[in-house]
Amino acid sequence: MGRGGSHAAPAAASPPWHALPDEVWEHAFSFLPADSDRGAAAAACRSWLRAERRSRRRLVIANCYAASPQDAVDRFPSVRAVEVKGKPHFADFGLVPPGWGAAAAPWVAAAADGWPLLEELSFKRMYVTDDCLEMIAASFRNFQVLRLVSCEGFSTSGLAAIAAGCRNVRELDLQENEIEDCSIHWLSLFPESFTSLVTLNFSCLEGDVDITVLERLVTRCRNLKTLKLNNAIPLDKLASLLRKAPQIVELGTGRFSADYHLDLFSKLAAAFAGCKSLRRLSGAWDAVPEYLPAFYCVCEGLTSLNLSYATVRGPELVKFISRCKNLQLLWVMDLIEDHGLAAVASSCNKLQELRVFPSAPFDAAEQVSLTERGLVDVSASCPMLESVLYFCRRMTNEALITIAKNRPNFTCFRLCIIEPHTPDYITHQPLDAGFSAIVESCKGLRRLSVSGLLTDRVFRSIGAHADRLEMLSIAFAGNSDLGLHYILSGCKSLKKLEIRDCPFGDKPLLANAAKLETMRSLWMSSCSLTLGACRQLARKMPRLSVEVMNDPRRACPLDSLTDESHVETLYVYRTIAGPRSDTPACVQIV
Amino acid sequence: MEEDSRGRAPSTPQLLNLIQDEGEWKVVREEADGGRSSRTTSYEAQEDTKLELKLGLPGVHDEERQAGPRERLELRQQESCTELSLGCFASHSRLATSTASTTAGAKRGFLATVGAKAQEACSQRHQDKEGCGNELTLGGENMAGERKKGCCPPSSSHDSAAGPVHSSSNPHQGRGAVLPVVGWPPVRSFRRNLTNGSSSKQSPDRQSDELGDKAKLACKRSLLIKINMDGIPIGRKIDLAVYDNYQKLSSAVEELFSGFLEAQKDLDCTESGELGAEEKIFSGLLDGTGEYTLVYEDNGGSRMPVGDLPWNVFLSTAKRLRVLKSSELLHGLVSTMQIQAVICFPLLKSKFYLWLQLCRWNYFIHVIVSVPQSQVSSSFIFSPCLFYRLKLPLVGQWIVDI
């Protein structure tokens, strides 16, 4: 079976396929785009396994506790790019206590040891310390890409280590992290000879940045394509930065508000006019409407617009967005309102992804007029729309049915009605019919979030029809165990299920225990689970890790609790690494 | 403090009695399985007494606490300035006394903002699914109220699963009441503060009256700021807008970090003084008498002990909170202030920013500037590339000792 040595030129026929050397298989596998395909190939036979794992260059560890870092390094010795994800998704909303885990340090240590040629490292929702960053800077001589998404635990000192230590870094992409500001001028630690930067994103940094240093950096990095500034960069500096980097493709502006001055406005407009390649725009914190026209000259070319921090409202906003005829991605706040969305929908027909964020999510009364109408209009006018995240305060079944009929090509549909248990506001019925229409019509739906008043009926539809569904988020829905049972016994492709505040109990969990091993993870919080069921589940399925957490502020001594005691939060995931050892006191592994 | 919290007749007997006490809601839990609950109520009572004892002038201390030699030194220093600071402390204690039985029984979610909103609320635990199912199919409003959840209920930390614990909040706020539920709606925390700054910045001619009111409301909305505690690597966030005085803030800070400390103690397995130890740590956060002191940082990075400014001024100036070991504050490192007048001091290099160790009593700033090599203790880890910009305030009297 192909020991690596090639056959001598055969006299007659080429060697039979099963005797081809490994290099041929490696080359063949390089055409497989998806990791799952590569995994499937590796499972075919030993020689394919060998060829595949030795040639794997990109690795995604979707749950950092599913395998140990050493396992990953041993199995795939030639990896050049790694992405590791840690905490469950609900950590973004504060449901996971700090100190829960997901430390990046073991991964960095194992990588430093086993993958010295590593070029790309990406962490999502993990706890990354300054020590980790220093180790990264010191261990990988060809390190090029660092991407940290929703991480915490590090400070600008760590960034300074990266800047000073990584000679060849191309991308420094910090998205939505919590970065401690240590008053270090980390930007100035990029050496004067350093010119390889292609992406610089420090939009989540809260502290000040030395503008002159930034300007010098931008000037000498002629390949800079993505520059995302933080909130501390004032508007007047933006113009000068843009003049130094007219080749920029993706821009995150800093603070986009200032008192209106004509000369500042013309400077900005001129600077933007020079950016002929600008395609993606974000930032715009506190944007004031008077300055929006400065963007007009780039509108035609924009494909991606993220105004989700721009608390600007009124006709200027709509006028601006409507000029972006080629827009494919639009993230905006609900200040755009229904009429704004309707206008946008009619002008931006190429829209593929829409996200509408709430401007006042914790407010009592409705203050913006954003309702189901906006989404219906967009779904009707944008034939390529496939991904939606929509926060609103009211919805009807009829609207959802219309949307489903208009757009059967949804791959991601996330609707969040801000107040839990909100029924159809016209008929006062649960929204079962609406969401059922969505799953029945959108055969390719991969991600779904439901909200509003929902009974078990909707889960029956989801279980039966959502065959491609991979991630499902449920909150304040359902009325009995049946709901969960429908989901777990249906939904053939389900990978991640997260549930909060639903009346689901032990029975469906235990009845569908085997399903959990086909999924990446299950999160259930504030449901009706008992400790006995968790213990039973853990006994029955040894390859699952069953984590239980009650009060995040107290230690959780399980031994003293009876089987009937209530479990507040359950997090179950499959793992080959056995129970983890870094749980905080409030988390217990059953 | 909690506008949302109102008393209502619990539909399932058992659970929370709400006792209105000076406008504050104090929760006294009555649960059938008494043992633990009585422990917790007595804890609250102890907490109350602890809080009450903390009030008063700095010279007055809790006799029960054993003060180490360092603390004694601090006492003496404070006492020497008692007359100077009398005025401010009196006002401070006035603030505090008005909320005598403050946040007793407040169990907060680990997002103090949302948790505090329903501080006396504990989530309902529906033991029977049928009952739960029935309730859930009722109208939306009812459900909204009953589903309030401040944090994981204390009952779950008890041995037996206590019965459902009722929310103390009134569900009938009218449609669309603000829901103090942890993590709902599912937006990232940095989205909370977005409308604060902006609505006040919007140009007046664009603002309708409605928006103008909203701008005022916006200021009351969440003021999430970071808070770090010495010895705990992970920082937290706390919403200042939820509290209206320093006492509540102090208790909230205690709530935030007590779990951590307890967890660390569990790891150390040293003493089993659960309640007592925690309280000792956190008492005296505000007046500098405790093991830790609460300081805040303003825009310029200056650190000052919390408690001097009137509460609403504090709300707008404080950008960051820290819980520092008081012993480290002793040598006066309460704040780092920018040196603007550094040229006056021949010993200090004006180019580099030095670490200044400063001692500060409220409005009168007593500055001890020392040569760096001779002083050691600090609450930061100083490394060669860290430098602090130190700013001396223009207001107030300051004495410099070199």
PDB file of C-alpha atoms in Angstrom, chain A residues 328-524:
ATOM      1  CA  GLN A 328     -23.918  42.201   0.083  1.00  0.00           C
ATOM      2  CA  LEU A 329     -23.639  42.476   3.818  1.00  0.00           C
ATOM      3  CA  LEU A 330     -25.436  45.013   5.950  1.00  0.00           C
ATOM      4  CA  TRP A 331     -25.308  45.256   9.732  1.00  0.00           C
ATOM      5  CA  VAL A 332     -27.306  48.108  11.100  1.00  0.00           C
ATOM      6  CA  MET A 333     -29.129  49.204  14.218  1.00  0.00           C
ATOM      7  CA  ASP A 334     -32.862  49.149  14.493  1.00  0.00           C
ATOM      8  CA  LEU A 335     -32.813  52.917  14.271  1.00  0.00           C
ATOM      9  CA  ILE A 336     -33.144  52.399  10.574  1.00  0.00           C
ATOM     10  CA  GLU A 337     -36.777  51.480  11.171  1.00  0.00           C
ATOM     11  CA  ASP A 338     -39.185  49.804   8.803  1.00  0.00           C
ATOM     12  CA  HIS A 339     -39.305  52.527   6.222  1.00  0.00           C
ATOM     13  CA  GLY A 340     -35.543  52.631   6.106  1.00  0.00           C
ATOM     14  CA  LEU A 341     -35.340  48.915   5.572  1.00  0.00           C
ATOM     15  CA  ALA A 342     -37.899  49.117   2.823  1.00  0.00           C
ATOM     16  CA  ALA A 343     -35.852  51.771   1.050  1.00  0.00           C
ATOM     17  CA  VAL A 344     -32.685  49.764   1.505  1.00  0.00           C
ATOM     18  CA  ALA A 345     -34.339  46.647   0.242  1.00  0.00           C
ATOM     19  CA  SER A 346     -35.434  48.275  -2.953  1.00  0.00           C
ATOM     20  CA  SER A 347     -32.001  49.723  -3.714  1.00  0.00           C
ATOM     21  CA  CYS A 348     -29.675  47.029  -2.457  1.00  0.00           C
ATOM     22  CA  ASN A 349     -30.899  44.019  -4.324  1.00  0.00           C
ATOM     23  CA  LYS A 350     -27.722  42.065  -3.954  1.00  0.00           C
ATOM     24  CA  LEU A 351     -28.001  41.842  -0.224  1.00  0.00           C
ATOM     25  CA  GLN A 352     -26.982  38.463   1.164  1.00  0.00           C
ATOM     26  CA  GLU A 353     -26.696  39.038   4.850  1.00  0.00           C
ATOM     27  CA  LEU A 354     -28.693  41.378   7.038  1.00  0.00           C
ATOM     28  CA  ARG A 355     -28.320  41.953  10.752  1.00  0.00           C
ATOM     29  CA  VAL A 356     -30.427  44.421  12.648  1.00  0.00           C
ATOM     30  CA  PHE A 357     -29.313  45.073  16.207  1.00  0.00           C
ATOM     31  CA  PRO A 358     -31.396  46.616  18.966  1.00  0.00           C
ATOM     32  CA  SER A 359     -30.436  50.115  19.995  1.00  0.00           C
ATOM     33  CA  ALA A 360     -32.139  49.877  23.329  1.00  0.00           C
ATOM     34  CA  PRO A 361     -32.431  46.215  24.152  1.00  0.00           C
ATOM     35  CA  PHE A 362     -33.100  46.690  27.821  1.00  0.00           C
ATOM     36  CA  ASP A 363     -35.650  49.369  27.533  1.00  0.00           C
ATOM     37  CA  ALA A 364     -39.191  48.920  28.554  1.00  0.00           C
ATOM     38  CA  ALA A 365     -41.137  50.469  25.781  1.00  0.00           C
ATOM     39  CA  GLU A 366     -40.694  50.343  22.096  1.00  0.00           C
ATOM     40  CA  GLN A 367     -38.894  53.402  20.920  1.00  0.00           C
ATOM     41  CA  VAL A 368     -38.113  52.662  17.346  1.00  0.00           C
ATOM     42  CA  SER A 369     -40.572  51.616  14.775  1.00  0.00           C
ATOM     43  CA  LEU A 370     -38.933  48.430  13.626  1.00  0.00           C
ATOM     44  CA  THR A 371     -41.352  45.607  13.197  1.00  0.00           C
ATOM     45  CA  GLU A 372     -41.918  42.552  11.101  1.00  0.00           C
ATOM     46  CA  ARG A 373     -42.646  44.726   8.095  1.00  0.00           C
ATOM     47  CA  GLY A 374     -39.029  45.581   7.638  1.00  0.00           C
ATOM     48  CA  LEU A 375     -37.984  41.975   7.388  1.00  0.00           C
ATOM     49  CA  VAL A 376     -40.825  41.110   5.072  1.00  0.00           C
ATOM     50  CA  ASP A 377     -39.843  43.916   2.714  1.00  0.00           C
ATOM     51  CA  VAL A 378     -36.233  42.895   2.658  1.00  0.00           C
ATOM     52  CA  SER A 379     -37.075  39.259   2.058  1.00  0.00           C
ATOM     53  CA  ALA A 380     -39.314  40.238  -0.797  1.00  0.00           C
ATOM     54  CA  SER A 381     -36.864  42.504  -2.565  1.00  0.00           C
ATOM     55  CA  CYS A 382     -33.517  40.806  -2.047  1.00  0.00           C
ATOM     56  CA  PRO A 383     -33.410  37.539  -3.911  1.00  0.00           C
ATOM     57  CA  MET A 384     -29.963  36.560  -2.679  1.00  0.00           C
ATOM     58  CA  LEU A 385     -30.689  37.079   0.982  1.00  0.00           C
ATOM     59  CA  GLU A 386     -29.608  34.042   2.917  1.00  0.00           C
ATOM     60  CA  SER A 387     -28.568  35.111   6.370  1.00  0.00           C
ATOM     61  CA  VAL A 388     -30.613  37.137   8.792  1.00  0.00           C
ATOM     62  CA  LEU A 389     -30.244  38.226  12.398  1.00  0.00           C
ATOM     63  CA  TYR A 390     -33.169  40.376  13.384  1.00  0.00           C
ATOM     64  CA  PHE A 391     -34.092  41.898  16.713  1.00  0.00           C
ATOM     65  CA  CYS A 392     -37.581  43.276  16.916  1.00  0.00           C
ATOM     66  CA  ARG A 393     -40.396  43.569  19.343  1.00  0.00           C
ATOM     67  CA  ARG A 394     -43.285  42.057  17.514  1.00  0.00           C
ATOM     68  CA  MET A 395     -43.924  39.471  14.877  1.00  0.00           C
ATOM     69  CA  THR A 396     -46.788  37.663  13.251  1.00  0.00           C
ATOM     70  CA  ASN A 397     -47.179  34.203  11.857  1.00  0.00           C
ATOM     71  CA  GLU A 398     -48.322  35.676   8.606  1.00  0.00           C
ATOM     72  CA  ALA A 399     -45.167  37.693   8.237  1.00  0.00           C
ATOM     73  CA  LEU A 400     -43.024  34.646   8.875  1.00  0.00           C
ATOM     74  CA  ILE A 401     -44.965  32.592   6.396  1.00  0.00           C
ATOM     75  CA  THR A 402     -44.543  35.323   3.809  1.00  0.00           C
ATOM     76  CA  ILE A 403     -40.848  35.535   4.485  1.00  0.00           C
ATOM     77  CA  ALA A 404     -40.525  31.781   4.163  1.00  0.00           C
ATOM     78  CA  LYS A 405     -42.302  31.832   0.849  1.00  0.00           C
ATOM     79  CA  ASN A 406     -40.231  34.720  -0.436  1.00  0.00           C
ATOM     80  CA  ARG A 407     -36.890  33.349   0.581  1.00  0.00           C
ATOM     81  CA  PRO A 408     -36.512  29.602   0.598  1.00  0.00           C
ATOM     82  CA  ASN A 409     -32.792  30.058   0.304  1.00  0.00           C
ATOM     83  CA  PHE A 410     -32.133  31.034   3.894  1.00  0.00           C
ATOM     84  CA  THR A 411     -29.135  29.323   5.430  1.00  0.00           C
ATOM     85  CA  CYS A 412     -29.170  31.250   8.664  1.00  0.00           C
ATOM     86  CA  PHE A 413     -32.314  32.633  10.238  1.00  0.00           C
ATOM     87  CA  ARG A 414     -32.094  34.158  13.667  1.00  0.00           C
ATOM     88  CA  LEU A 415     -35.048  36.044  14.941  1.00  0.00           C
ATOM     89  CA  CYS A 416     -35.017  37.513  18.392  1.00  0.00           C
ATOM     90  CA  ILE A 417     -38.202  39.008  19.693  1.00  0.00           C
ATOM     91  CA  ILE A 418     -36.961  41.029  22.576  1.00  0.00           C
ATOM     92  CA  GLU A 419     -39.562  40.166  25.113  1.00  0.00           C
ATOM     93  CA  PRO A 420     -39.830  36.454  25.888  1.00  0.00           C
ATOM     94  CA  HIS A 421     -43.089  34.636  25.245  1.00  0.00           C
ATOM     95  CA  THR A 422     -44.376  37.245  22.863  1.00  0.00           C
ATOM     96  CA  PRO A 423     -47.178  35.807  20.749  1.00  0.00           C
ATOM     97  CA  ASP A 424     -48.365  36.878  17.346  1.00  0.00           C
ATOM     98  CA  TYR A 425     -49.471  40.384  18.163  1.00  0.00           C
ATOM     99  CA  ILE A 426     -52.510  40.262  15.924  1.00  0.00           C
ATOM    100  CA  THR A 427     -53.926  36.811  16.510  1.00  0.00           C
ATOM    101  CA  HIS A 428     -52.302  36.224  19.911  1.00  0.00           C
ATOM    102  CA  GLN A 429     -51.379  32.740  18.814  1.00  0.00           C
ATOM    103  CA  PRO A 430     -47.996  31.187  19.381  1.00  0.00           C
ATOM    104  CA  LEU A 431     -45.556  31.672  16.549  1.00  0.00           C
ATOM    105  CA  ASP A 432     -45.416  27.975  15.797  1.00  0.00           C
ATOM    106  CA  ALA A 433     -46.927  28.291  12.362  1.00  0.00           C
ATOM    107  CA  GLY A 434     -44.485  30.958  11.325  1.00  0.00           C
ATOM    108  CA  PHE A 435     -41.324  29.166  12.322  1.00  0.00           C
ATOM    109  CA  SER A 436     -42.645  25.892  10.972  1.00  0.00           C
ATOM    110  CA  ALA A 437     -43.069  27.584   7.618  1.00  0.00           C
ATOM    111  CA  ILE A 438     -39.485  28.752   7.766  1.00  0.00           C
ATOM    112  CA  VAL A 439     -38.047  25.303   8.362  1.00  0.00           C
ATOM    113  CA  GLU A 440     -40.299  23.649   5.878  1.00  0.00           C
ATOM    114  CA  SER A 441     -39.513  26.097   3.152  1.00  0.00           C
ATOM    115  CA  CYS A 442     -35.815  26.673   3.726  1.00  0.00           C
ATOM    116  CA  LYS A 443     -34.356  23.301   3.034  1.00  0.00           C
ATOM    117  CA  GLY A 444     -30.804  24.499   3.342  1.00  0.00           C
ATOM    118  CA  LEU A 445     -31.223  26.099   6.737  1.00  0.00           C
ATOM    119  CA  ARG A 446     -28.084  25.598   8.800  1.00  0.00           C
ATOM    120  CA  ARG A 447     -28.611  27.894  11.706  1.00  0.00           C
ATOM    121  CA  LEU A 448     -31.826  28.827  13.440  1.00  0.00           C
ATOM    122  CA  SER A 449     -32.724  30.847  16.507  1.00  0.00           C
ATOM    123  CA  VAL A 450     -36.308  30.943  17.621  1.00  0.00           C
ATOM    124  CA  SER A 451     -38.062  33.292  19.989  1.00  0.00           C
ATOM    125  CA  GLY A 452     -41.478  34.482  20.954  1.00  0.00           C
ATOM    126  CA  LEU A 453     -44.252  32.343  22.295  1.00  0.00           C
ATOM    127  CA  LEU A 454     -43.721  28.810  21.075  1.00  0.00           C
ATOM    128  CA  THR A 455     -45.191  25.451  21.938  1.00  0.00           C
ATOM    129  CA  ASP A 456     -43.964  21.947  21.264  1.00  0.00           C
ATOM    130  CA  ARG A 457     -45.544  22.007  17.826  1.00  0.00           C
ATOM    131  CA  VAL A 458     -42.793  24.113  16.382  1.00  0.00           C
ATOM    132  CA  PHE A 459     -40.215  21.647  17.605  1.00  0.00           C
ATOM    133  CA  ARG A 460     -42.004  18.845  15.890  1.00  0.00           C
ATOM    134  CA  SER A 461     -41.703  20.756  12.633  1.00  0.00           C
ATOM    135  CA  ILE A 462     -38.088  21.550  13.249  1.00  0.00           C
ATOM    136  CA  GLY A 463     -37.272  17.973  14.095  1.00  0.00           C
ATOM    137  CA  ALA A 464     -39.026  16.701  11.043  1.00  0.00           C
ATOM    138  CA  HIS A 465     -37.954  19.214   8.437  1.00  0.00           C
ATOM    139  CA  ALA A 466     -34.698  20.814   9.407  1.00  0.00           C
ATOM    140  CA  ASP A 467     -32.418  18.182   8.006  1.00  0.00           C
ATOM    141  CA  ARG A 468     -29.461  20.411   7.380  1.00  0.00           C
ATOM    142  CA  LEU A 469     -29.779  22.334  10.603  1.00  0.00           C
ATOM    143  CA  GLU A 470     -26.487  22.470  12.456  1.00  0.00           C
ATOM    144  CA  MET A 471     -27.058  24.989  15.165  1.00  0.00           C
ATOM    145  CA  LEU A 472     -30.267  25.671  17.029  1.00  0.00           C
ATOM    146  CA  SER A 473     -30.855  28.228  19.777  1.00  0.00           C
ATOM    147  CA  ILE A 474     -33.977  28.072  21.871  1.00  0.00           C
ATOM    148  CA  ALA A 475     -35.030  30.380  24.661  1.00  0.00           C
ATOM    149  CA  PHE A 476     -38.243  30.643  26.666  1.00  0.00           C
ATOM    150  CA  ALA A 477     -40.043  28.189  24.416  1.00  0.00           C
ATOM    151  CA  GLY A 478     -41.833  24.887  24.486  1.00  0.00           C
ATOM    152  CA  ASN A 479     -44.205  23.492  27.023  1.00  0.00           C
ATOM    153  CA  SER A 480     -43.114  19.976  27.787  1.00  0.00           C
ATOM    154  CA  ASP A 481     -40.434  17.349  27.376  1.00  0.00           C
ATOM    155  CA  LEU A 482     -41.811  16.530  23.984  1.00  0.00           C
ATOM    156  CA  GLY A 483     -40.273  19.657  22.549  1.00  0.00           C
ATOM    157  CA  LEU A 484     -36.761  18.547  23.326  1.00  0.00           C
ATOM    158  CA  HIS A 485     -37.538  15.020  22.281  1.00  0.00           C
ATOM    159  CA  TYR A 486     -38.642  16.171  18.847  1.00  0.00           C
ATOM    160  CA  ILE A 487     -35.413  18.045  18.375  1.00  0.00           C
ATOM    161  CA  LEU A 488     -33.099  15.348  19.573  1.00  0.00           C
ATOM    162  CA  SER A 489     -34.829  12.590  17.703  1.00  0.00           C
ATOM    163  CA  GLY A 490     -35.019  14.609  14.485  1.00  0.00           C
ATOM    164  CA  CYS A 491     -32.607  17.195  13.122  1.00  0.00           C
ATOM    165  CA  LYS A 492     -30.238  14.822  11.418  1.00  0.00           C
ATOM    166  CA  SER A 493     -27.326  17.219  11.118  1.00  0.00           C
ATOM    167  CA  LEU A 494     -27.586  18.917  14.461  1.00  0.00           C
ATOM    168  CA  LYS A 495     -24.231  19.869  15.909  1.00  0.00           C
ATOM    169  CA  LYS A 496     -24.878  22.526  18.493  1.00  0.00           C
ATOM    170  CA  LEU A 497     -27.960  22.918  20.577  1.00  0.00           C
ATOM    171  CA  GLU A 498     -28.319  25.657  23.129  1.00  0.00           C
ATOM    172  CA  ILE A 499     -31.375  26.002  25.277  1.00  0.00           C
ATOM    173  CA  ARG A 500     -32.252  28.359  28.062  1.00  0.00           C
ATOM    174  CA  ASP A 501     -35.313  28.803  30.216  1.00  0.00           C
ATOM    175  CA  CYS A 502     -37.393  26.062  28.685  1.00  0.00           C
ATOM    176  CA  PRO A 503     -39.430  23.457  30.539  1.00  0.00           C
ATOM    177  CA  PHE A 504     -37.436  20.520  29.258  1.00  0.00           C
ATOM    178  CA  GLY A 505     -36.632  17.754  31.669  1.00  0.00           C
ATOM    179  CA  ASP A 506     -34.698  14.585  32.039  1.00  0.00           C
ATOM    180  CA  LYS A 507     -36.639  12.139  29.946  1.00  0.00           C
ATOM    181  CA  PRO A 508     -35.852  13.379  26.448  1.00  0.00           C
ATOM    182  CA  LEU A 509     -32.247  13.823  27.379  1.00  0.00           C
ATOM    183  CA  LEU A 510     -31.845  10.267  28.541  1.00  0.00           C
ATOM    184  CA  ALA A 511     -33.935   8.829  25.763  1.00  0.00           C
ATOM    185  CA  ASN A 512     -31.747  10.485  23.150  1.00  0.00           C
ATOM    186  CA  ALA A 513     -28.419  10.105  24.845  1.00  0.00           C
ATOM    187  CA  ALA A 514     -26.842   8.522  21.811  1.00  0.00           C
ATOM    188  CA  LYS A 515     -27.667  11.574  19.749  1.00  0.00           C
ATOM    189  CA  LEU A 516     -25.482  13.691  21.973  1.00  0.00           C
ATOM    190  CA  GLU A 517     -22.413  11.891  20.790  1.00  0.00           C
ATOM    191  CA  THR A 518     -23.167  12.888  17.228  1.00  0.00           C
ATOM    192  CA  MET A 519     -23.344  16.507  18.283  1.00  0.00           C
ATOM    193  CA  ARG A 520     -20.588  18.832  19.236  1.00  0.00           C
ATOM    194  CA  SER A 521     -22.246  20.211  22.323  1.00  0.00           C
ATOM    195  CA  LEU A 522     -25.466  20.768  24.200  1.00  0.00           C
ATOM    196  CA  TRP A 523     -26.163  23.657  26.535  1.00  0.00           C
ATOM    197  CA  MET A 524     -29.198  23.701  28.765  1.00  0.00           C
TER     198      MET A 524
END
